[in-house]
Amino acid sequence: MLSRRKLLQSSAATGLTLAAGGLAAPALGQGAKIRLGYVSPQSGPLAAFSDADGFIIDGFLNSEAGANFEVIVKDSQSNPNRAAEVAKELIIDDEIDMMLVASTPETTNPVATTCESEEIPVISTVAPWQPYFIGQQGNPGDPNSWRPFDFSFHFFWGLEDVISTFTAMWNQLDTNKSVGAIFPNDGDGNAWGDPNAGFPPVLDAQGFSLTDTGRYQNLTDDFSAQINAFKAANCEIVTGVPIPPDFTTFWTQAKQQGFNPKAASIGKAILFPQAVEALGDHGHNLSSEVWWSPSHPFASSLTGQSAGDLAARYTATTGKSWTQPIGFAHALFEMAANVMGRVEDSRDPDEVTSAIAATQLDSMVGRIAFDGAGLPPFAAQNVAKTPLVGGQWRLKDSGGYELVIVENSKHPNIPTGGAMEEIS
């Protein structure tokens, strides 16, 4: 089957483009708006990642640059198959010029893979680069087969960054270096637990022992086997990358069964205030990666707002606490405006792709440039790395939680607000 781009090319001689259903329609006029497709998990267990999407998109469309765009949003329903399906709809039926996608490999990978197949430029974020990149390859087990993508670009941090951040936080404490891992059977869990590219070899090299009971299925309702194994190994540290409801189940059962580690550094599940608040007082001093916060020293290329300004406006507008995806959702639309501002024909996938590859943007999440910095050669063309620090959730005297940055050794320009503390 021909890609959407090839179908468009085949009709170019008549001055027509293909509309929904494959019917001929007049070519877009000079004043037509640029059409962006956006896929994220608006519902399902990953929905917390998309809480700020409406706020960000409204702000973008009301900005000076956003006046030139139309944004068509689709819900992945936290399902990879659905993500691929709605991506195809956006490309074929809605005739988008560029795709944006965010929030975990279960969303980014199927959308990026679909865009590669259809030859439509796509920019993704909010997934570590390894599961994003490796998950799209035909044979993830053979690094020699990995190749750059033609239309897919991604900005975020990598496993090397979260491992470095977590171990630096643990090294601030006095522990026996025994670590228990809860890695699910999904894109993130398989990458984090990978014996070659994940946590195991790095922890071993740094003198940590790892108890990994294997991959479990998302939405598991009983973590007794993992908890018993961690207690038997005297694990004083727990790490993992569960979805939010699974960590709530695990941590509640751990407390019930008398498992009380000194540190629990958890990716994905406790990024959001509501996920920690659901644990009551048991969320105090849980730790996680911090990709973005109001104290990050970055500003928007669209509005000039600082990170603190954007977070404050989100709270004032929605009545909700800031969350980390705010900065990266904003940066996706910064990228769209920057890229499309450097092309003559937004309908030309090759021109748009070349513009993405040439990006050098100071954004709400820091510098985004596909220059290969900090990356292996096979990923250098398609990935741009962003900074990562570590933080702990602390109960506030006034109620609720605040996220305090406690580890910034790789990025000292991002200020800390305290030091790592044991879970009490």
Short mmCIF file of C-alpha atoms in Angstrom, two decimals:
data_model
loop_
_atom_site.label_atom_id
_atom_site.label_comp_id
_atom_site.label_asym_id
_atom_site.label_seq_id
_atom_site.Cartn_x
_atom_site.Cartn_y
_atom_site.Cartn_z
CA MET A 1 0.00 0.00 0.00
CA LEU A 2 1.26 3.48 -0.87
CA SER A 3 2.03 5.87 1.96
CA ARG A 4 -0.02 9.06 2.31
CA ARG A 5 2.96 11.04 1.03
CA LYS A 6 3.23 8.92 -2.16
CA LEU A 7 -0.52 9.23 -2.76
CA LEU A 8 -0.19 12.99 -2.51
CA GLN A 9 2.72 12.97 -4.93
CA SER A 10 0.80 10.87 -7.44
CA SER A 11 -1.94 13.52 -7.59
CA ALA A 12 0.43 16.50 -7.77
CA ALA A 13 0.29 16.69 -11.57
CA THR A 14 -3.43 17.58 -11.42
CA GLY A 15 -3.01 20.12 -8.64
CA LEU A 16 -5.14 17.98 -6.33
CA THR A 17 -4.52 16.46 -2.91
CA LEU A 18 -6.32 13.50 -1.34
CA ALA A 19 -8.99 14.19 1.24
CA ALA A 20 -10.54 11.72 3.68
CA GLY A 21 -11.58 8.49 2.02
CA GLY A 22 -9.18 9.04 -0.89
CA LEU A 23 -11.40 11.53 -2.75
CA ALA A 24 -9.81 14.33 -4.72
CA ALA A 25 -10.06 17.82 -3.21
CA PRO A 26 -8.60 21.22 -4.09
CA ALA A 27 -5.02 21.76 -3.01
CA LEU A 28 -4.54 23.82 0.16
CA GLY A 29 -4.46 27.53 -0.43
CA GLN A 30 -1.86 29.99 0.74
CA GLY A 31 -3.90 30.98 3.80
CA ALA A 32 -4.56 27.45 5.04
CA LYS A 33 -3.53 26.65 8.57
CA ILE A 34 -0.81 24.13 9.36
CA ARG A 35 -2.41 20.94 10.70
CA LEU A 36 -0.82 19.25 13.69
CA GLY A 37 -1.91 15.85 14.96
CA TYR A 38 -1.43 15.23 18.67
CA VAL A 39 -1.74 11.83 20.37
CA SER A 40 -1.57 11.30 24.13
CA PRO A 41 -3.29 9.11 26.74
CA GLN A 42 -6.34 11.20 27.58
CA SER A 43 -7.96 8.23 29.36
CA GLY A 44 -6.90 4.94 30.94
CA PRO A 45 -4.15 4.23 33.50
CA LEU A 46 -1.70 6.69 31.89
CA ALA A 47 -4.18 9.59 31.79
CA ALA A 48 -2.29 11.61 34.44
CA PHE A 49 0.37 12.28 31.79
CA SER A 50 -2.15 14.27 29.73
CA ASP A 51 -3.74 16.37 32.49
CA ALA A 52 -2.16 19.57 31.21
CA ASP A 53 -2.72 18.96 27.48
CA GLY A 54 -5.82 21.12 27.14
CA PHE A 55 -4.17 23.97 29.02
CA ILE A 56 -1.03 23.79 26.86
CA ILE A 57 -2.89 23.53 23.55
CA ASP A 58 -5.21 26.42 24.40
CA GLY A 59 -2.20 28.54 25.33
CA PHE A 60 -0.43 27.62 22.10
CA LEU A 61 -3.40 28.38 19.85
CA ASN A 62 -3.92 31.73 21.58
CA SER A 63 -0.27 32.71 21.11
CA GLU A 64 0.95 34.77 18.18
CA ALA A 65 2.64 31.76 16.58
CA GLY A 66 -0.30 29.45 17.28
CA ALA A 67 -2.65 31.52 15.13
CA ASN A 68 -1.16 29.76 12.09
CA PHE A 69 -2.00 26.26 13.36
CA GLU A 70 -4.85 23.82 13.81
CA VAL A 71 -4.36 21.05 16.41
CA ILE A 72 -6.30 17.79 16.14
CA VAL A 73 -6.12 15.77 19.36
CA LYS A 74 -6.64 12.01 19.59
CA ASP A 75 -6.81 9.84 22.72
CA SER A 76 -4.63 6.72 22.75
CA GLN A 77 -6.75 5.42 25.67
CA SER A 78 -3.41 4.23 27.17
CA ASN A 79 -3.45 1.43 24.58
CA PRO A 80 -0.64 0.94 22.02
CA ASN A 81 -3.00 -0.52 19.41
CA ARG A 82 -5.35 2.41 19.77
CA ALA A 83 -2.40 4.83 19.53
CA ALA A 84 -1.42 3.36 16.15
CA GLU A 85 -5.03 3.43 14.98
CA VAL A 86 -5.63 7.10 15.76
CA ALA A 87 -2.24 8.03 14.28
CA LYS A 88 -3.36 6.47 10.99
CA GLU A 89 -6.64 8.41 11.21
CA LEU A 90 -4.79 11.68 11.70
CA ILE A 91 -2.52 11.00 8.73
CA ILE A 92 -5.07 9.63 6.25
CA ASP A 93 -8.37 11.23 7.26
CA ASP A 94 -7.25 14.51 8.81
CA GLU A 95 -4.29 15.03 6.45
CA ILE A 96 -2.00 16.45 9.10
CA ASP A 97 1.27 18.12 8.16
CA MET A 98 3.17 16.91 11.24
CA MET A 99 2.53 14.60 14.19
CA LEU A 100 3.25 15.34 17.85
CA VAL A 101 3.03 12.58 20.46
CA ALA A 102 3.83 12.27 24.17
CA SER A 103 3.77 10.04 27.20
CA THR A 104 5.44 6.65 27.61
CA PRO A 105 6.66 4.18 24.95
CA GLU A 106 3.16 2.67 24.82
CA THR A 107 2.08 5.91 23.13
CA THR A 108 5.19 7.23 21.40
CA ASN A 109 6.35 4.00 19.77
CA PRO A 110 3.23 2.93 17.85
CA VAL A 111 2.61 6.50 16.71
CA ALA A 112 6.21 7.01 15.57
CA THR A 113 6.24 3.64 13.82
CA THR A 114 3.03 4.53 11.96
CA CYS A 115 4.48 7.88 10.91
CA GLU A 116 7.64 6.21 9.64
CA SER A 117 5.53 3.86 7.54
CA GLU A 118 3.39 6.71 6.19
CA GLU A 119 6.38 9.03 5.72
CA ILE A 120 4.96 11.80 7.91
CA PRO A 121 7.27 13.87 10.19
CA VAL A 122 6.75 13.15 13.89
CA ILE A 123 8.23 14.64 17.07
CA SER A 124 7.80 12.73 20.32
CA THR A 125 8.70 13.14 23.97
CA VAL A 126 8.10 11.90 27.55
CA ALA A 127 9.66 8.45 27.08
CA PRO A 128 13.31 7.55 27.73
CA TRP A 129 15.11 7.45 24.43
CA GLN A 130 16.14 3.76 24.64
CA PRO A 131 12.62 2.26 24.79
CA TYR A 132 11.49 4.80 22.19
CA PHE A 133 14.32 3.96 19.81
CA ILE A 134 14.86 0.26 20.40
CA GLY A 135 11.12 -0.45 20.56
CA GLN A 136 10.69 0.59 16.94
CA GLN A 137 13.48 -1.57 15.55
CA GLY A 138 12.71 -4.82 13.79
CA ASN A 139 15.13 -6.79 15.95
CA PRO A 140 15.71 -5.03 19.28
CA GLY A 141 18.00 -7.89 20.36
CA ASP A 142 20.53 -7.15 17.61
CA PRO A 143 22.10 -3.69 17.99
CA ASN A 144 23.94 -4.18 14.71
CA SER A 145 20.58 -4.04 12.93
CA TRP A 146 19.54 -0.71 14.44
CA ARG A 147 19.35 2.14 11.96
CA PRO A 148 18.35 5.81 12.10
CA PHE A 149 14.75 6.74 11.34
CA ASP A 150 13.79 8.90 8.38
CA PHE A 151 10.83 10.86 9.78
CA SER A 152 10.84 10.27 13.54
CA PHE A 153 12.52 12.56 16.10
CA HIS A 154 12.48 12.40 19.89
CA PHE A 155 13.64 14.60 22.77
CA PHE A 156 13.95 13.40 26.37
CA TRP A 157 16.53 11.82 28.68
CA GLY A 158 17.84 8.24 28.66
CA LEU A 159 18.24 5.28 30.96
CA GLU A 160 21.85 6.28 31.61
CA ASP A 161 20.53 9.53 33.09
CA VAL A 162 17.89 8.01 35.37
CA ILE A 163 20.31 5.32 36.57
CA SER A 164 22.93 7.95 37.33
CA THR A 165 20.36 10.11 39.12
CA PHE A 166 18.92 7.28 41.22
CA THR A 167 22.29 5.87 42.28
CA ALA A 168 23.52 9.37 43.20
CA MET A 169 20.46 9.80 45.43
CA TRP A 170 21.02 6.39 47.07
CA ASN A 171 24.68 7.20 47.66
CA GLN A 172 23.60 10.12 49.84
CA LEU A 173 22.20 7.55 52.30
CA ASP A 174 23.76 4.86 54.48
CA THR A 175 22.38 1.60 53.00
CA ASN A 176 23.48 -2.00 52.41
CA LYS A 177 23.19 -1.35 48.62
CA SER A 178 20.63 -4.15 48.22
CA VAL A 179 18.05 -3.11 45.61
CA GLY A 180 14.68 -4.66 44.80
CA ALA A 181 13.25 -4.00 41.32
CA ILE A 182 9.66 -3.87 40.10
CA PHE A 183 9.88 -3.84 36.31
CA PRO A 184 6.63 -4.41 34.37
CA ASN A 185 6.27 -6.26 31.09
CA ASP A 186 6.03 -3.14 28.92
CA GLY A 187 8.34 -0.88 26.94
CA ASP A 188 9.71 0.92 29.97
CA GLY A 189 10.02 -2.13 32.24
CA ASN A 190 11.76 -4.25 29.63
CA ALA A 191 14.24 -1.45 28.89
CA TRP A 192 14.94 -0.61 32.56
CA GLY A 193 15.50 -4.29 33.37
CA ASP A 194 17.50 -5.08 30.23
CA PRO A 195 20.62 -7.06 31.27
CA ASN A 196 22.83 -5.14 28.83
CA ALA A 197 21.40 -1.62 28.51
CA GLY A 198 19.32 -1.25 31.68
CA PHE A 199 19.89 -1.06 35.43
CA PRO A 200 21.56 -4.47 36.06
CA PRO A 201 25.07 -3.90 34.64
CA VAL A 202 25.41 -0.37 36.07
CA LEU A 203 24.24 -1.37 39.53
CA ASP A 204 26.61 -4.32 39.52
CA ALA A 205 29.54 -2.11 38.53
CA GLN A 206 28.76 0.28 41.39
CA GLY A 207 28.55 -2.46 44.01
CA PHE A 208 24.77 -2.68 44.31
CA SER A 209 23.08 -6.09 44.41
CA LEU A 210 19.79 -6.39 42.49
CA THR A 211 16.81 -8.59 43.27
CA ASP A 212 14.67 -8.73 40.12
CA THR A 213 11.75 -11.17 40.28
CA GLY A 214 10.96 -10.83 36.58
CA ARG A 215 8.39 -8.93 34.54
CA TYR A 216 4.85 -8.68 35.82
CA GLN A 217 1.74 -7.67 33.88
CA ASN A 218 0.39 -4.14 34.25
CA LEU A 219 -2.61 -3.78 36.58
CA THR A 220 -1.38 -6.63 38.78
CA ASP A 221 -3.33 -6.80 42.05
CA ASP A 222 -0.91 -8.84 44.19
CA PHE A 223 2.77 -8.02 44.73
CA SER A 224 3.30 -10.48 47.60
CA ALA A 225 5.90 -12.50 45.65
CA GLN A 226 8.01 -9.41 44.99
CA ILE A 227 7.68 -8.14 48.56
CA ASN A 228 8.65 -11.53 50.04
CA ALA A 229 11.70 -11.69 47.76
CA PHE A 230 12.78 -8.18 48.75
CA LYS A 231 12.38 -8.97 52.45
CA ALA A 232 14.40 -12.18 52.03
CA ALA A 233 17.21 -10.24 50.31
CA ASN A 234 17.07 -7.50 52.98
CA CYS A 235 16.53 -4.88 50.27
CA GLU A 236 16.93 -1.38 51.69
CA ILE A 237 16.26 0.26 48.32
CA VAL A 238 13.41 -0.25 45.84
CA THR A 239 13.28 0.97 42.27
CA GLY A 240 11.12 0.39 39.24
CA VAL A 241 8.93 1.95 36.59
CA PRO A 242 5.33 0.84 37.29
CA ILE A 243 2.22 2.60 36.08
CA PRO A 244 0.56 4.73 38.81
CA PRO A 245 -2.14 2.28 39.98
CA ASP A 246 0.38 -0.56 40.25
CA PHE A 247 2.72 1.35 42.53
CA THR A 248 -0.20 2.31 44.76
CA THR A 249 -1.01 -1.41 45.05
CA PHE A 250 2.63 -2.39 45.64
CA TRP A 251 3.37 0.30 48.26
CA THR A 252 0.13 -0.29 50.16
CA GLN A 253 0.84 -4.04 50.32
CA ALA A 254 4.49 -3.42 51.27
CA LYS A 255 3.39 -1.37 54.27
CA GLN A 256 0.80 -3.99 55.22
CA GLN A 257 3.40 -6.76 55.03
CA GLY A 258 6.07 -4.93 57.03
CA PHE A 259 8.48 -4.11 54.19
CA ASN A 260 10.02 -0.70 54.92
CA PRO A 261 13.01 0.18 52.69
CA LYS A 262 15.15 3.27 53.34
CA ALA A 263 14.67 4.53 49.78
CA ALA A 264 12.10 3.98 47.04
CA SER A 265 13.07 5.68 43.77
CA ILE A 266 10.25 5.06 41.33
CA GLY A 267 9.96 6.16 37.73
CA LYS A 268 6.66 7.06 36.05
CA ALA A 269 4.23 6.11 38.85
CA ILE A 270 4.91 8.92 41.33
CA LEU A 271 5.57 11.77 38.96
CA PHE A 272 2.19 13.27 39.78
CA PRO A 273 0.97 14.90 43.02
CA GLN A 274 -2.34 13.03 42.94
CA ALA A 275 -0.55 9.68 42.77
CA VAL A 276 1.48 10.50 45.89
CA GLU A 277 -1.48 12.02 47.72
CA ALA A 278 -3.40 8.75 47.14
CA LEU A 279 -0.85 7.10 49.48
CA GLY A 280 -1.70 9.37 52.41
CA ASP A 281 1.24 9.87 54.77
CA HIS A 282 3.06 6.90 53.19
CA GLY A 283 4.22 9.04 50.26
CA HIS A 284 6.66 11.04 52.40
CA ASN A 285 10.25 10.86 51.06
CA LEU A 286 9.44 8.70 48.07
CA SER A 287 11.84 9.72 45.31
CA SER A 288 11.69 9.95 41.53
CA GLU A 289 13.31 11.45 38.49
CA VAL A 290 12.56 15.14 37.85
CA TRP A 291 12.50 16.17 34.19
CA TRP A 292 10.92 19.61 34.71
CA SER A 293 9.88 21.84 37.60
CA PRO A 294 9.09 25.49 38.30
CA SER A 295 12.70 25.97 39.46
CA HIS A 296 14.24 24.81 36.17
CA PRO A 297 16.13 27.80 34.69
CA PHE A 298 14.47 27.67 31.26
CA ALA A 299 11.99 29.82 29.35
CA SER A 300 9.56 29.46 26.46
CA SER A 301 10.68 30.39 22.96
CA LEU A 302 7.02 31.17 22.19
CA THR A 303 6.04 33.45 25.06
CA GLY A 304 9.18 34.20 27.04
CA GLN A 305 7.55 32.72 30.15
CA SER A 306 9.87 31.14 32.69
CA ALA A 307 9.24 27.63 34.00
CA GLY A 308 7.98 29.18 37.24
CA ASP A 309 5.61 31.48 35.35
CA LEU A 310 4.16 28.61 33.32
CA ALA A 311 3.63 26.45 36.41
CA ALA A 312 1.97 29.33 38.27
CA ARG A 313 -0.33 30.09 35.36
CA TYR A 314 -1.33 26.43 35.16
CA THR A 315 -2.28 26.40 38.84
CA ALA A 316 -4.13 29.72 38.58
CA THR A 317 -6.06 28.53 35.52
CA THR A 318 -6.89 24.98 36.58
CA GLY A 319 -6.68 25.03 40.38
CA LYS A 320 -4.33 22.03 40.18
CA SER A 321 -0.71 21.55 41.22
CA TRP A 322 1.91 21.73 38.49
CA THR A 323 3.06 18.43 36.99
CA GLN A 324 6.20 17.54 35.08
CA PRO A 325 4.58 16.90 31.66
CA ILE A 326 3.55 20.58 31.47
CA GLY A 327 7.03 21.65 30.38
CA PHE A 328 7.42 18.94 27.76
CA ALA A 329 3.95 19.35 26.28
CA HIS A 330 4.72 23.05 25.94
CA ALA A 331 8.08 22.25 24.33
CA LEU A 332 6.41 20.01 21.72
CA PHE A 333 4.43 22.99 20.47
CA GLU A 334 7.51 25.21 20.66
CA MET A 335 9.15 22.69 18.35
CA ALA A 336 6.19 22.72 15.96
CA ALA A 337 6.21 26.51 15.71
CA ASN A 338 9.98 26.70 15.35
CA VAL A 339 10.17 23.99 12.67
CA MET A 340 7.24 25.22 10.60
CA GLY A 341 8.60 28.76 10.82
CA ARG A 342 11.68 27.56 8.93
CA VAL A 343 9.99 25.80 5.99
CA GLU A 344 8.47 27.16 2.81
CA ASP A 345 6.04 24.27 2.27
CA SER A 346 4.54 22.67 5.38
CA ARG A 347 3.05 19.94 3.19
CA ASP A 348 6.46 18.71 2.06
CA PRO A 349 7.52 15.92 4.49
CA ASP A 350 11.13 16.02 3.33
CA GLU A 351 11.47 19.75 3.92
CA VAL A 352 9.79 19.51 7.32
CA THR A 353 11.98 16.57 8.30
CA SER A 354 15.13 18.44 7.32
CA ALA A 355 14.01 21.40 9.40
CA ILE A 356 13.44 19.18 12.46
CA ALA A 357 16.89 17.64 12.07
CA ALA A 358 18.48 21.11 11.94
CA THR A 359 16.70 22.35 15.09
CA GLN A 360 18.69 24.27 17.70
CA LEU A 361 16.05 25.55 20.09
CA ASP A 362 16.31 26.98 23.61
CA SER A 363 12.99 25.80 25.02
CA MET A 364 10.94 25.43 28.19
CA VAL A 365 12.83 22.17 28.88
CA GLY A 366 16.29 23.36 27.89
CA ARG A 367 18.18 23.16 24.62
CA ILE A 368 16.79 20.81 21.96
CA ALA A 369 19.26 19.94 19.20
CA PHE A 370 19.69 16.71 17.25
CA ASP A 371 23.46 17.00 17.35
CA GLY A 372 24.26 13.61 18.87
CA ALA A 373 25.50 15.00 22.20
CA GLY A 374 25.67 12.23 24.80
CA LEU A 375 24.31 9.58 22.43
CA PRO A 376 25.62 6.49 20.63
CA PRO A 377 26.04 6.89 16.86
CA PHE A 378 22.94 4.88 15.92
CA ALA A 379 20.64 7.28 17.86
CA ALA A 380 22.47 10.55 17.19
CA GLN A 381 20.39 11.50 14.15
CA ASN A 382 16.98 11.14 15.77
CA VAL A 383 17.34 11.89 19.51
CA ALA A 384 18.01 15.06 21.51
CA LYS A 385 18.75 14.68 25.21
CA THR A 386 17.28 16.93 27.91
CA PRO A 387 18.46 17.35 31.54
CA LEU A 388 17.43 15.09 34.42
CA VAL A 389 17.71 15.60 38.18
CA GLY A 390 16.27 13.77 41.20
CA GLY A 391 13.69 14.73 43.78
CA GLN A 392 11.75 13.61 46.85
CA TRP A 393 8.15 14.13 47.79
CA ARG A 394 7.83 15.85 51.18
CA LEU A 395 4.71 16.35 53.26
CA LYS A 396 4.00 20.04 53.77
CA ASP A 397 2.94 21.44 57.15
CA SER A 398 -0.04 23.00 55.37
CA GLY A 399 -1.07 19.64 53.90
CA GLY A 400 -0.32 17.90 50.63
CA TYR A 401 3.07 17.25 49.10
CA GLU A 402 5.83 19.22 47.43
CA LEU A 403 8.56 17.83 45.18
CA VAL A 404 12.02 18.87 46.42
CA ILE A 405 15.02 18.52 44.10
CA VAL A 406 17.77 16.68 46.03
CA GLU A 407 20.24 15.58 43.32
CA ASN A 408 21.65 17.75 40.51
CA SER A 409 25.28 16.63 40.15
CA LYS A 410 25.05 16.36 36.34
CA HIS A 411 23.09 19.61 35.97
CA PRO A 412 24.16 22.07 38.71
CA ASN A 413 22.36 24.93 36.94
CA ILE A 414 19.10 23.36 38.19
CA PRO A 415 18.99 24.29 41.91
CA THR A 416 18.37 21.79 44.71
CA GLY A 417 16.03 22.45 47.61
CA GLY A 418 17.46 19.94 50.08
CA ALA A 419 19.32 16.65 50.49
CA MET A 420 18.15 13.05 50.23
CA GLU A 421 16.42 11.70 53.35
CA GLU A 422 15.52 8.16 54.43
CA ILE A 423 11.91 7.09 54.33
CA SER A 424 10.59 7.37 57.86
#
